[in-house]
Coordinates of C-alpha atoms in Angstrom, one line a residue:
X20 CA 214.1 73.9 182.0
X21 CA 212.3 74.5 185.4
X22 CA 209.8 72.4 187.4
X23 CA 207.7 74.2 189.7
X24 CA 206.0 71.7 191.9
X25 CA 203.2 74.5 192.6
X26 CA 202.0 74.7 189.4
X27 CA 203.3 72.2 187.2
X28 CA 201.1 68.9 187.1
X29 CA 202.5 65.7 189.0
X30 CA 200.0 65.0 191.8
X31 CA 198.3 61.8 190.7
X32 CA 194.6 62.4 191.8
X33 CA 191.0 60.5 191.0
X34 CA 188.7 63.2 190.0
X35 CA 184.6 62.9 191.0
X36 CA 183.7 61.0 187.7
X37 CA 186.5 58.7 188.8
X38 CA 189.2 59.9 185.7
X39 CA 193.0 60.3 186.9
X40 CA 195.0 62.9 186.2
X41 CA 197.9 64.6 187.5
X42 CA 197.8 68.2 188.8
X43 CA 200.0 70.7 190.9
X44 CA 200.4 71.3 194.4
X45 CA 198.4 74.6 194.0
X46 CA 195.6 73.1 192.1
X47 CA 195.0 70.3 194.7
X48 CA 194.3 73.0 197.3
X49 CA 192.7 75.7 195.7
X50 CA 190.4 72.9 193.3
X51 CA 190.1 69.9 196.6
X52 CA 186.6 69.7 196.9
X53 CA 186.6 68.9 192.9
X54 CA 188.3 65.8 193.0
X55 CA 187.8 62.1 195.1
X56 CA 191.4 61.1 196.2
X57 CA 195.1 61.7 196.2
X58 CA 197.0 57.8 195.1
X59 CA 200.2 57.4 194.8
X60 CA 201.7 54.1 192.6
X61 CA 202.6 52.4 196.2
X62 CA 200.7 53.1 199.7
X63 CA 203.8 54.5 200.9
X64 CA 203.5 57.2 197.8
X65 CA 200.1 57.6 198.7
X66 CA 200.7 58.1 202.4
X67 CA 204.3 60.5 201.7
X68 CA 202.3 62.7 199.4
X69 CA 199.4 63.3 201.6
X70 CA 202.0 64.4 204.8
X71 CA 203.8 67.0 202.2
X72 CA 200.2 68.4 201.1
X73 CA 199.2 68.5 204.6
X74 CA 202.1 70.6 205.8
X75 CA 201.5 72.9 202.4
X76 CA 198.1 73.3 203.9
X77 CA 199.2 74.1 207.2
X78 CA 201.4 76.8 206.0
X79 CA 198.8 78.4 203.9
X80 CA 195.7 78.5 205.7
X81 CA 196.8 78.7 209.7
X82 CA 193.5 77.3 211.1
X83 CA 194.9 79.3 214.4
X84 CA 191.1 78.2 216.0
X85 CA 188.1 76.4 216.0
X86 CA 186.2 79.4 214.2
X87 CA 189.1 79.5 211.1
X88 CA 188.6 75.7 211.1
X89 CA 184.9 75.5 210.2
X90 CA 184.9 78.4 207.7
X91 CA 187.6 76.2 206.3
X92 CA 185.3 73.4 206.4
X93 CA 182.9 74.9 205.2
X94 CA 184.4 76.9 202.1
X95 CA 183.7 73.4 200.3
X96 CA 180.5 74.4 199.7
X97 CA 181.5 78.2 198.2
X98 CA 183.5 77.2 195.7
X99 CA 186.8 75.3 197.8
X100 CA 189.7 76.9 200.1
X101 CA 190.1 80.4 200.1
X102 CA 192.6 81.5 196.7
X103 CA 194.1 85.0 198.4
X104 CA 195.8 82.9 201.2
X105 CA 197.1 80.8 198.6
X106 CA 198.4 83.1 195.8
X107 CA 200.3 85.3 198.8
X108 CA 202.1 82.5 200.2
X109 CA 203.3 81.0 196.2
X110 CA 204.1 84.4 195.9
X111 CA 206.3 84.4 199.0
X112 CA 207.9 81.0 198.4
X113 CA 207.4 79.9 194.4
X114 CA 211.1 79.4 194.0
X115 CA 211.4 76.8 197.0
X116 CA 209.0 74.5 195.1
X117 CA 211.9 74.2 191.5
X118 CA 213.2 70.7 191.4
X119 CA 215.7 71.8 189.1
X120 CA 216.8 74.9 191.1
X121 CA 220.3 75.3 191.2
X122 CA 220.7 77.0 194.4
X123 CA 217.4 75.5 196.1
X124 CA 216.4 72.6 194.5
X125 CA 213.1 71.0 196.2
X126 CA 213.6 68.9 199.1
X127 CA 217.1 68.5 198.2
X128 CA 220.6 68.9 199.1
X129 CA 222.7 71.2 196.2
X130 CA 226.4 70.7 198.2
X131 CA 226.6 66.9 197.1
X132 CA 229.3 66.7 195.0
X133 CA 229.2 62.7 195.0
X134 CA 229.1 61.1 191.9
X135 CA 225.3 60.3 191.2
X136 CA 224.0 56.9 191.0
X137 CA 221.2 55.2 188.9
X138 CA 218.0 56.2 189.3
X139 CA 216.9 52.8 191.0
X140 CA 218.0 54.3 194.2
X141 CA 215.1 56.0 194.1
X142 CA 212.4 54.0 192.8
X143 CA 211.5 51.5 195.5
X144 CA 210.4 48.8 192.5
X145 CA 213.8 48.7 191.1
X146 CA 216.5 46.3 191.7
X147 CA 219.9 47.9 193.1
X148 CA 222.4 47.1 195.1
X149 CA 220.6 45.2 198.0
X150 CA 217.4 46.3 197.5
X151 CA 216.2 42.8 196.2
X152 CA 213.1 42.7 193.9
X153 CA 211.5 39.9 192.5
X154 CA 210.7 40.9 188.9
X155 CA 212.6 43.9 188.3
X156 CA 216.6 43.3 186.4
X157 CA 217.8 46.8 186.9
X158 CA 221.5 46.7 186.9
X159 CA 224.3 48.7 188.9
X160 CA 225.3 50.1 185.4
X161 CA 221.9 51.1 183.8
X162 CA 220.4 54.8 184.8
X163 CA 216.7 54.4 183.9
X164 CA 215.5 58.3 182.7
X165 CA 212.5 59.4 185.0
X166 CA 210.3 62.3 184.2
X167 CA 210.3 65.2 186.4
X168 CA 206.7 64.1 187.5
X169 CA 207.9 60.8 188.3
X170 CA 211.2 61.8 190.1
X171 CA 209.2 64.2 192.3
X172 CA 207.1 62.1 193.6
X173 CA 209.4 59.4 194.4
X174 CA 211.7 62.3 196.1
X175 CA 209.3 62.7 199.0
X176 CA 208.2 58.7 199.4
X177 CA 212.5 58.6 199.9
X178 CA 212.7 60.8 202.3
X179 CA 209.5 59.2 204.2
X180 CA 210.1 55.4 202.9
X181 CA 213.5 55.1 202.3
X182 CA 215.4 51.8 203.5
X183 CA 218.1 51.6 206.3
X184 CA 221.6 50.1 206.0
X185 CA 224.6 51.5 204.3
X186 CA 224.1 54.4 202.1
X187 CA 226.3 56.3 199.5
X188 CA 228.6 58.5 202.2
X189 CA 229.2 62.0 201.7
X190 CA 232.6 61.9 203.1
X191 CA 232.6 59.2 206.0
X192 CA 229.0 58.2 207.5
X193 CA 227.5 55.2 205.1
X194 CA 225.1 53.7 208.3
X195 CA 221.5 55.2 207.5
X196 CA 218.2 54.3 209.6
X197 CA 215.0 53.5 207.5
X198 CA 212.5 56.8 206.7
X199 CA 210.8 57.5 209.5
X200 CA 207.4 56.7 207.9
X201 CA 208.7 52.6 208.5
X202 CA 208.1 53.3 212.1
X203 CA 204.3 53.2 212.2
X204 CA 201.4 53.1 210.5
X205 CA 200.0 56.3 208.8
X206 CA 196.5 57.0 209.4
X207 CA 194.7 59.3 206.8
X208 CA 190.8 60.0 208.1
X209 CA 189.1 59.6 204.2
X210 CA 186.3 62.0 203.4
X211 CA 184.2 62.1 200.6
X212 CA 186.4 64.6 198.2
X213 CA 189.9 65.7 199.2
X214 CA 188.6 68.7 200.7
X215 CA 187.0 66.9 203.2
X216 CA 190.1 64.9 203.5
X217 CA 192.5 67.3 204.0
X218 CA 190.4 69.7 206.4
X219 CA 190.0 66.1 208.3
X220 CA 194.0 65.7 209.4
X221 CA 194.1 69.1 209.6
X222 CA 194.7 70.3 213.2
X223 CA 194.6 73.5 214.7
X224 CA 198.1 75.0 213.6
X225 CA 199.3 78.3 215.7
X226 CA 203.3 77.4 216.1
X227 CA 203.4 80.6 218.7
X228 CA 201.3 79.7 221.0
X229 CA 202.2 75.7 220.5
X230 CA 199.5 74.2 218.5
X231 CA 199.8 71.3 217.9
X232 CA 201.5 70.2 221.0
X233 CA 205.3 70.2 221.1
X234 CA 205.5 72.6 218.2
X235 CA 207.7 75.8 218.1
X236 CA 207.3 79.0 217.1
X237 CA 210.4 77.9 214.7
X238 CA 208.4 75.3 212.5
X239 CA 208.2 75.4 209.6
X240 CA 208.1 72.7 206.1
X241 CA 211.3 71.9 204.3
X242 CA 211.2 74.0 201.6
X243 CA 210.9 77.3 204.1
X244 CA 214.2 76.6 206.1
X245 CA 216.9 79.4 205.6
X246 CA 218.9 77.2 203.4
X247 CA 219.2 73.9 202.2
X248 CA 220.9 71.5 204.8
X249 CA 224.3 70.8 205.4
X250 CA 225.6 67.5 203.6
X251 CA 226.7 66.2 206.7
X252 CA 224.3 64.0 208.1
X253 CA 223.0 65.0 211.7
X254 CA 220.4 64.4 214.2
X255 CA 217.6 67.0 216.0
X256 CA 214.3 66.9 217.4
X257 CA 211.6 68.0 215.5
X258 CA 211.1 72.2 215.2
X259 CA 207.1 71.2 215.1
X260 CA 204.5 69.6 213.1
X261 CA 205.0 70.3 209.2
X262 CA 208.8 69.9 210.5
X263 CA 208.0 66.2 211.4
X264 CA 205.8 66.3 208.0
X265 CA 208.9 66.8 205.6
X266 CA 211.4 64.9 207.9
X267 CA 214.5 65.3 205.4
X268 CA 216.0 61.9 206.4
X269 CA 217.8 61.6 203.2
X270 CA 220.4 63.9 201.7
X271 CA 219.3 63.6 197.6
X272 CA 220.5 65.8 195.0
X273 CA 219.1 65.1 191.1
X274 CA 221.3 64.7 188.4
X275 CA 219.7 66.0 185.0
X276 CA 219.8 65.8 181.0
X277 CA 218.3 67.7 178.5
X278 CA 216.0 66.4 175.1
X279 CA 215.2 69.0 172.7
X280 CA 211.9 69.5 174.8
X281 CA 212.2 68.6 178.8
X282 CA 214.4 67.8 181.3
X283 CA 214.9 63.8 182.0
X284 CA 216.7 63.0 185.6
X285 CA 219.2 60.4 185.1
X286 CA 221.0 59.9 188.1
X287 CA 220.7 60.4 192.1
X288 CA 222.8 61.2 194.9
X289 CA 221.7 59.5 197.9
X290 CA 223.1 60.0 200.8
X291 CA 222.4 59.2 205.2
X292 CA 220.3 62.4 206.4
X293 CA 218.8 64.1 209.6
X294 CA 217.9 61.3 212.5
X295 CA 215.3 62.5 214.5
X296 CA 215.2 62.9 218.4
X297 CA 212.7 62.2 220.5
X298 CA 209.7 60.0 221.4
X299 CA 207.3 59.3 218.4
X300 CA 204.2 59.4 220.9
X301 CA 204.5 63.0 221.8
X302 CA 205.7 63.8 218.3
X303 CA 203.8 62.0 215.3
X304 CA 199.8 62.5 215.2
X305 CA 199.1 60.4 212.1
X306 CA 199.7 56.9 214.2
X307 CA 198.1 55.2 217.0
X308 CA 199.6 53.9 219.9
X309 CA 199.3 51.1 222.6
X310 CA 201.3 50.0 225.5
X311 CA 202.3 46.0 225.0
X312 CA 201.2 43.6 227.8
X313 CA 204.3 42.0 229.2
X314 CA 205.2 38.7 231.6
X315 CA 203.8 39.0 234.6
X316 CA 201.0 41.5 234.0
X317 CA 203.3 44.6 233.3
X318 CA 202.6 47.2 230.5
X319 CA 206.1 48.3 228.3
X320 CA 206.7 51.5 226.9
X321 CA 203.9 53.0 224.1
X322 CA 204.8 51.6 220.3
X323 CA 203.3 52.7 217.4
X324 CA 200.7 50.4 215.8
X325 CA 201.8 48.9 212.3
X326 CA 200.5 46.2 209.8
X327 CA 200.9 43.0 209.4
X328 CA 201.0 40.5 206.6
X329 CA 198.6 38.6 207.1
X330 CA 196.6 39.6 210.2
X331 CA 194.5 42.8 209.5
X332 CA 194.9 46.0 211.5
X333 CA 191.5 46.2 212.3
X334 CA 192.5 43.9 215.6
X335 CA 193.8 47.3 216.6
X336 CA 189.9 49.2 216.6
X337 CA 190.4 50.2 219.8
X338 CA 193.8 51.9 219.6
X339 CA 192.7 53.7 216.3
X340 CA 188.8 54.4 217.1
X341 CA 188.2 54.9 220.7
X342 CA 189.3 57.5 223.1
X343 CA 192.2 56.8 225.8
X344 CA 189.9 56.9 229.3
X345 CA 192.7 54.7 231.4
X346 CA 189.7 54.4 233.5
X347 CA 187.4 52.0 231.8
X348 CA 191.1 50.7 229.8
X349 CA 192.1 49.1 232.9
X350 CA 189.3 48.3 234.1
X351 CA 188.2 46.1 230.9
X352 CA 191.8 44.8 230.6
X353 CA 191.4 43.3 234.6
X354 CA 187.7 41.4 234.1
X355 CA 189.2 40.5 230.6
X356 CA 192.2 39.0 232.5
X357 CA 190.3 38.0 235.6
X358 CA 192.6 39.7 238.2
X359 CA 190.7 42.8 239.1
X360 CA 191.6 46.1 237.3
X361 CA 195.3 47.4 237.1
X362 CA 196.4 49.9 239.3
X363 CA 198.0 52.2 236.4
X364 CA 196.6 55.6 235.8
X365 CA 198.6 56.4 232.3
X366 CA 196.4 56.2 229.1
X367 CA 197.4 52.7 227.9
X368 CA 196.8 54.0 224.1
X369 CA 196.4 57.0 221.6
X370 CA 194.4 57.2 218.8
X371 CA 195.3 59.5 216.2
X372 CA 194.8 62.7 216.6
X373 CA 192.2 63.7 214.1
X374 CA 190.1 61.4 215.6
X375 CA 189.6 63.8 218.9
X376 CA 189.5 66.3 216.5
X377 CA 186.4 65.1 214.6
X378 CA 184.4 64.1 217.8
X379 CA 184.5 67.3 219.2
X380 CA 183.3 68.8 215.9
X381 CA 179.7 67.1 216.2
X382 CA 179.2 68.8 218.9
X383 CA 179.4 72.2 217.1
X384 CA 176.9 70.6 214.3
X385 CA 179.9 70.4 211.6
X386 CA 179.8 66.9 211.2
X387 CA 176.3 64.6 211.6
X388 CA 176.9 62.0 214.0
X389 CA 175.4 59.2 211.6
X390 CA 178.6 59.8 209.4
X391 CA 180.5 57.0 208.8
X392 CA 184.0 58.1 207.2
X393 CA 187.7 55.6 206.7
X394 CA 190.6 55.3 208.2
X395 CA 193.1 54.5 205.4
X396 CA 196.5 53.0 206.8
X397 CA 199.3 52.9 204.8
X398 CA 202.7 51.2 206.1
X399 CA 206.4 49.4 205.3
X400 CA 207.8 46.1 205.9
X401 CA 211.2 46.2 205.2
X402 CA 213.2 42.9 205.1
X403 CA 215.4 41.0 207.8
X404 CA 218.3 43.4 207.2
X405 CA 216.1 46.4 206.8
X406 CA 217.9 47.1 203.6
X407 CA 215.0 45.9 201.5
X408 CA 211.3 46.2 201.1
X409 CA 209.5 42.8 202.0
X410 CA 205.9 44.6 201.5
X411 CA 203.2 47.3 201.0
X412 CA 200.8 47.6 202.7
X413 CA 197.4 49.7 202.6
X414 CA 194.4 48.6 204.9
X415 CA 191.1 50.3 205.3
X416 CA 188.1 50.4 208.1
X417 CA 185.3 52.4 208.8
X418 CA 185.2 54.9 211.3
X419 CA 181.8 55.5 212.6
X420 CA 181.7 59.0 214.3
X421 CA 179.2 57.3 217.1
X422 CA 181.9 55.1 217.9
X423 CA 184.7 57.8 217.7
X424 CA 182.3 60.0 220.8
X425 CA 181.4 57.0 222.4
X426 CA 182.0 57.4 226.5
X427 CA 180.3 54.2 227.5
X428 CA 182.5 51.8 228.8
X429 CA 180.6 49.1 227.1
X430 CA 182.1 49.9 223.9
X431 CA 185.7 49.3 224.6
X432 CA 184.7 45.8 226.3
X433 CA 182.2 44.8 223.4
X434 CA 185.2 45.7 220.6
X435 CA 187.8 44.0 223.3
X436 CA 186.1 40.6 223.6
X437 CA 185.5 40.8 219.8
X438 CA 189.1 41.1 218.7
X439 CA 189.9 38.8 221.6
X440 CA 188.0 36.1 220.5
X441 CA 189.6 36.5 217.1
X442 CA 193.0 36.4 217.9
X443 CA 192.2 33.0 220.4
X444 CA 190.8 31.5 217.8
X445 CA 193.8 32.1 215.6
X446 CA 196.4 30.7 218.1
X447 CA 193.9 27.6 218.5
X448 CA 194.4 27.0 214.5
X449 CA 197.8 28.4 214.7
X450 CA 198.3 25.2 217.8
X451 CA 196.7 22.6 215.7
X452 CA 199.1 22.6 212.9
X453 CA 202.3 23.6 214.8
X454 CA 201.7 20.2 217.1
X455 CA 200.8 18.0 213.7
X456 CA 203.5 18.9 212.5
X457 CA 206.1 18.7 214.9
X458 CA 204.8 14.7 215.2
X459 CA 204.7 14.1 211.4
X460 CA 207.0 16.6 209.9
X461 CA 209.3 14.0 209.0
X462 CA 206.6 12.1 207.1
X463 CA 205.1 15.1 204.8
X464 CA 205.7 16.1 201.3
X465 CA 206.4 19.4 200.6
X466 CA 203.0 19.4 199.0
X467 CA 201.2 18.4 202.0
X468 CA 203.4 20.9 204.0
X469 CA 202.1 23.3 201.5
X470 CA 199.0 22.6 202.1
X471 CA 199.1 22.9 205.8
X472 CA 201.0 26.4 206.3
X473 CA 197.7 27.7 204.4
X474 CA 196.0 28.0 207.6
X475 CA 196.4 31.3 208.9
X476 CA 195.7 32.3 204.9
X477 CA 192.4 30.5 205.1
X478 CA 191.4 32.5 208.4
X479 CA 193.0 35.8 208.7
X480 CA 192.3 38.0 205.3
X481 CA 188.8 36.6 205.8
X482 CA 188.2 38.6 209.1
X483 CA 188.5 42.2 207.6
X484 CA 185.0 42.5 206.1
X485 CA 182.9 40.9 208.8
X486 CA 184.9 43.3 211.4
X487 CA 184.0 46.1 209.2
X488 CA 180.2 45.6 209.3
X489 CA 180.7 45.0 213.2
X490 CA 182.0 48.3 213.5
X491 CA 179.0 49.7 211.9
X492 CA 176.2 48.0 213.3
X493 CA 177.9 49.1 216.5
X494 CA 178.0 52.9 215.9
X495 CA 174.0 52.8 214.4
X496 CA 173.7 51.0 217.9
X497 CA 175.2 53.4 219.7
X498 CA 173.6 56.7 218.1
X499 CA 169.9 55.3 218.0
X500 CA 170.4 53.5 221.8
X501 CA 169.7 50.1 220.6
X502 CA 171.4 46.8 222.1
X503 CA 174.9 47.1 221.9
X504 CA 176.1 43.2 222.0
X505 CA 173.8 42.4 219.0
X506 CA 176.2 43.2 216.4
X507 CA 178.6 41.8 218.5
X508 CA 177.2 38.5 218.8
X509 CA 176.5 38.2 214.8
X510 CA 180.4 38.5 214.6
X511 CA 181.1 35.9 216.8
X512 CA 179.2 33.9 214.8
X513 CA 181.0 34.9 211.9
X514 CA 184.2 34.7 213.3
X515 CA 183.5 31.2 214.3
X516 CA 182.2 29.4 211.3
X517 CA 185.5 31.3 209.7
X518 CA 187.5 29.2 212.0
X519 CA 185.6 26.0 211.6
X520 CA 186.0 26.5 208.1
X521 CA 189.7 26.8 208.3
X522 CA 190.1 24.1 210.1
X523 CA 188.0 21.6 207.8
X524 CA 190.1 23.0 204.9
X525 CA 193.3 22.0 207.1
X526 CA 191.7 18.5 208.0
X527 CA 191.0 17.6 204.5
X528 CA 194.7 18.7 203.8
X529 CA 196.3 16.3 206.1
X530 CA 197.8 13.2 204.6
X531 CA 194.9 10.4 204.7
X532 CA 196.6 7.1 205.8
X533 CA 197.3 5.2 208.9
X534 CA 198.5 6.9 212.3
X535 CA 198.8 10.0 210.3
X536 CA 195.2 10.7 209.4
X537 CA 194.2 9.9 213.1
X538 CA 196.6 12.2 215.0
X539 CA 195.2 15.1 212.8
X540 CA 191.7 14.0 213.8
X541 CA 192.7 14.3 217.3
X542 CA 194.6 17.6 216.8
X543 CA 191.5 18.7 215.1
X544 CA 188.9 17.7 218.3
X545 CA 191.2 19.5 220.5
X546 CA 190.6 22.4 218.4
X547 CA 187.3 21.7 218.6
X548 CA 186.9 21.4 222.3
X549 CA 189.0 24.6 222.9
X550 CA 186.3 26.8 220.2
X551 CA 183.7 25.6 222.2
X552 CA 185.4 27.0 225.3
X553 CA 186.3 30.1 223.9
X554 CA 183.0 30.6 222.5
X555 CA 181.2 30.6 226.2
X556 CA 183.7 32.7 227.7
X557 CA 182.8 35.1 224.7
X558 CA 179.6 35.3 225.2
X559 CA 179.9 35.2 229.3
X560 CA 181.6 38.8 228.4
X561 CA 178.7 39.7 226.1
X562 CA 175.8 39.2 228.8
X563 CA 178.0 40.9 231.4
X564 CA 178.2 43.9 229.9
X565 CA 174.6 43.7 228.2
X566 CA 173.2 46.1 230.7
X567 CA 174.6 49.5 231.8
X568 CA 177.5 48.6 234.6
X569 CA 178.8 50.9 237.5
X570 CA 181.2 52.8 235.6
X571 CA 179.1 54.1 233.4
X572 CA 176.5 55.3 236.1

């Protein structure tokens, strides 16, 4: 019994009213403006389903310019994306999109002839081999059955997601490097229906004449290559953009039973794919990138921003949100350093790239500038080996258009010192309890130990919302011309009694007896003393850059 991705439901989607259902790939183009969001059972499903939607899209509509783009855009409001673009190309390419085909079976590889292997390769929850979970028992011998829904849409989050290490060989090669989407974060611009959202990360798309940049007139998705690849594994740079989209870095090939009804999949052959070649910068436009600050005042290479356990990935604002002038860069990172500003000319970050997209499209009146949309990223920690998943992670902050135009200089120095004084204030905690407890780690309980590892806990999750209605305030200061630092200074003071609060919490955690109790109180004044510093030279940077400065002249 066939599949057809393109029309049979398996798309897990929130409609308007907020009911879920699952629909085909056709459906969530040609129906988009009808329903809220596309999520996946994991953020990296969410994020891996998205990315093979997006280069369907591509494909089908060719926004070759601007003009295409808006009518595009603005199709929401007639009824959703044109349906004789999209009936031509399912004509053209229906049979690409069977899971079951047995000649070209979807995003798969037919020439395995391994033996397949349970399912639980597949699903990232399950338990196999060293893929350690906590609750799931999923034994080497048991093949959990998937439905065809189920197996297709963990089919793409492998290719993206899948872990590195040693894989099933087809003949020889078992060494395997992680999915490509564990390099970075992926950034998804959220609009109010996934019409919007789509049209959004949709750039202009004209492979012939190189749109986007450093794709070929030879791109093209997956499912559209001549034939299915070789079982070999192999390495190449990207052909182009919906190339990079369906990155095959896994060989897979289904294994199927049939009930008196459906077809079940009860096995998988997994194998090491196609490596990619080339610099992620110049390649992937759904990530933001920085260049590190090294010893001695030296910037390294660009690397892609990702997320962290604990510590949001709104410390990266700048890198996802604002522009890449190296002019006024460099210039805030040498007052913010006090050594003048750097003599490099290179952009020392890059936001995505439908962020550039959508501030130039206020200036054609598609989008009002007092819109305030999100920036959903979705990303992998895989575990000290790389061979198992440690975490998920999904993180969201708003995206102000105001901010995303903004030219002033002031705005990447006000959203500087902010995170700034953040992350000093976190090092200050992080300071207080590594030196108690190098003097008294001897003497604690493991409760007490417990108790004082909670630190970063107490301070970091509790920085996300705050920095959220910073961001805000700042854009509705920067589109109605109203005093910029304001919003800035009601985070410091935020961010602040956050710290102080953490650091009570710690306090009252430390054992109360003797020497013990008094050495945390002294830990704790240092802290004190060094908030109080930190706090003037945050708002020394406020008042400096209160009032329009030279560069912005």
């Amino acid at each position: 019994m066939g599949f057809n991705l393109l029309t049979e439901p398996w798309l897990p989607v929130v409609r308007l009213d907020g009911g879920r259902q699952e629909i085909g790939l056709a459906q969530a183009l040609s129906d988009a403006a009808g329903y809220r969001r596309l999520v996946g059972a994991t953020p990296t499903m969410t994020a891996a389903l998205h990315r093979l939607l997006l280069a369907l899209a591509h494909r089908v509509y060719r926004p070759l310019d601007a003009a295409r783009w808006a009518e595009l855009w603005q199709a929401q409001a007639g009824g959703g994306l044109p349906q004789a673009e999209l009936a031509k190309y399912q004509d053209e390419h229906a049979s690409r999109f069977e899971l079951f085909h047995p000649h070209t079976p979807f995003f798969q590889c037919p020439a395995l002839d391994n033996e397949p292997g349970s399912t639980a390769k597949l699903v990232a929850h399950r338990a196999t081999g060293s893929n350690r979970t906590l609750f799931d028992h999923t034994t080497a011998v048991q093949r959990p059955l998937l439905q065809p829904a189920e197996a297709a849409r963990w089919l793409v989050t492998t290719q993206a997601y899948d872990t590195s290490g040693t894989k099933q060989p087809y003949r020889t090669e078992r060494s395997a490097e992680g999915g490509l989407g564990n390099r970075f974060g992926c950034v998804l611009v959220e609009g109010a229906t996934l019409h919007e959202t789509l049209l959004l990360n949709m750039q202009l798309y004209h492979p012939e004449a190189e749109l986007p940049p450093r794709t070929t007139a030879q791109d093209r998705p997956v499912w559209e290559a001549a034939e299915p690849p070789d079982p070999e594994p192999d390495a190449r740079p990207p052909l182009g953009w919906t190339d990079l989209l369906t990155w095959p870095s896994r060989r897979i090939l289904l294994s199927t039973t049939n009930t008196a009804d459906t077809t079940l999949v009860d096995g998988v052959v997994l194998t090491p794919g196609t490596r990619m070649e080339g610099n992620l910068v110049d390649l992937e436009a759904m990530a933001a990138f920085r260049r590190p600050w090294l010893k001695g005042n030296k910037q390294g290479d660009f690397k892609p921003v990702t997320l962290d356990e604990l510590r949001g990935v709104w410390r990266h604002s700048q890198e996802l949100l604002l522009s890449s002038d190296p002019r006024w860069w460099n210039t805030w990172r040498g007052r913010l350093r006090a050594k003048g500003p750097l003599p490099a000319q290179e952009p020392q970050r890059q936001r995505p790239a439908a962020l550039d997209h959508i501030a130039e499209l206020v200036e054609d009146g598609l989008i009002a500038e007092d819109t305030v949309y999100t920036l959903r990223v979705f990303g992998q920690q895989l575990g000290d080996q790389g061979g198992d998943t440690y975490a998920w992670y999904e993180e969201a902050i708003p995206a102000p258009v105001a901010l995303l135009r903004a030219e002033s200089a002031r705005v990447g120095y006000l959203i500087g010192y902010a995170v700034s004084l953040a992350n000093d204030l976190g090092e200050q905690l992080k300071l207080m309890e590594r030196q108690y407890s190098a003097d008294f780690h001897r003497q604690l309980t493991k409760e007490q130990e417990k108790k004082l590892t909670d630190l970063e806990i107490w301070y970091w999750p509790r920085l996300a919302a705050p920095f959220a209605a910073f961001l805000r305030e700042l854009g509705e200061a920067i589109r109605h011309c109203t005093c910029e630092t304001e919003p800035a200074e009601r985070w410091g003071t935020t961010v602040l009694e956050l710290a102080d609060k953490a650091a009570w919490q710690w306090l009252e955690g430390a054992p109360r007896r003797n020497r013990s109790l008094l050495t945390a109180s002294a830990h704790f004044d240092d802290f004190q003393r060094a908030r109080h510093q930190l706090h003037r030279i945050f708002r020394g940077g406020l008042a400096r850059y209160s009032t329009p400065i030279e560069e912005d002249a």
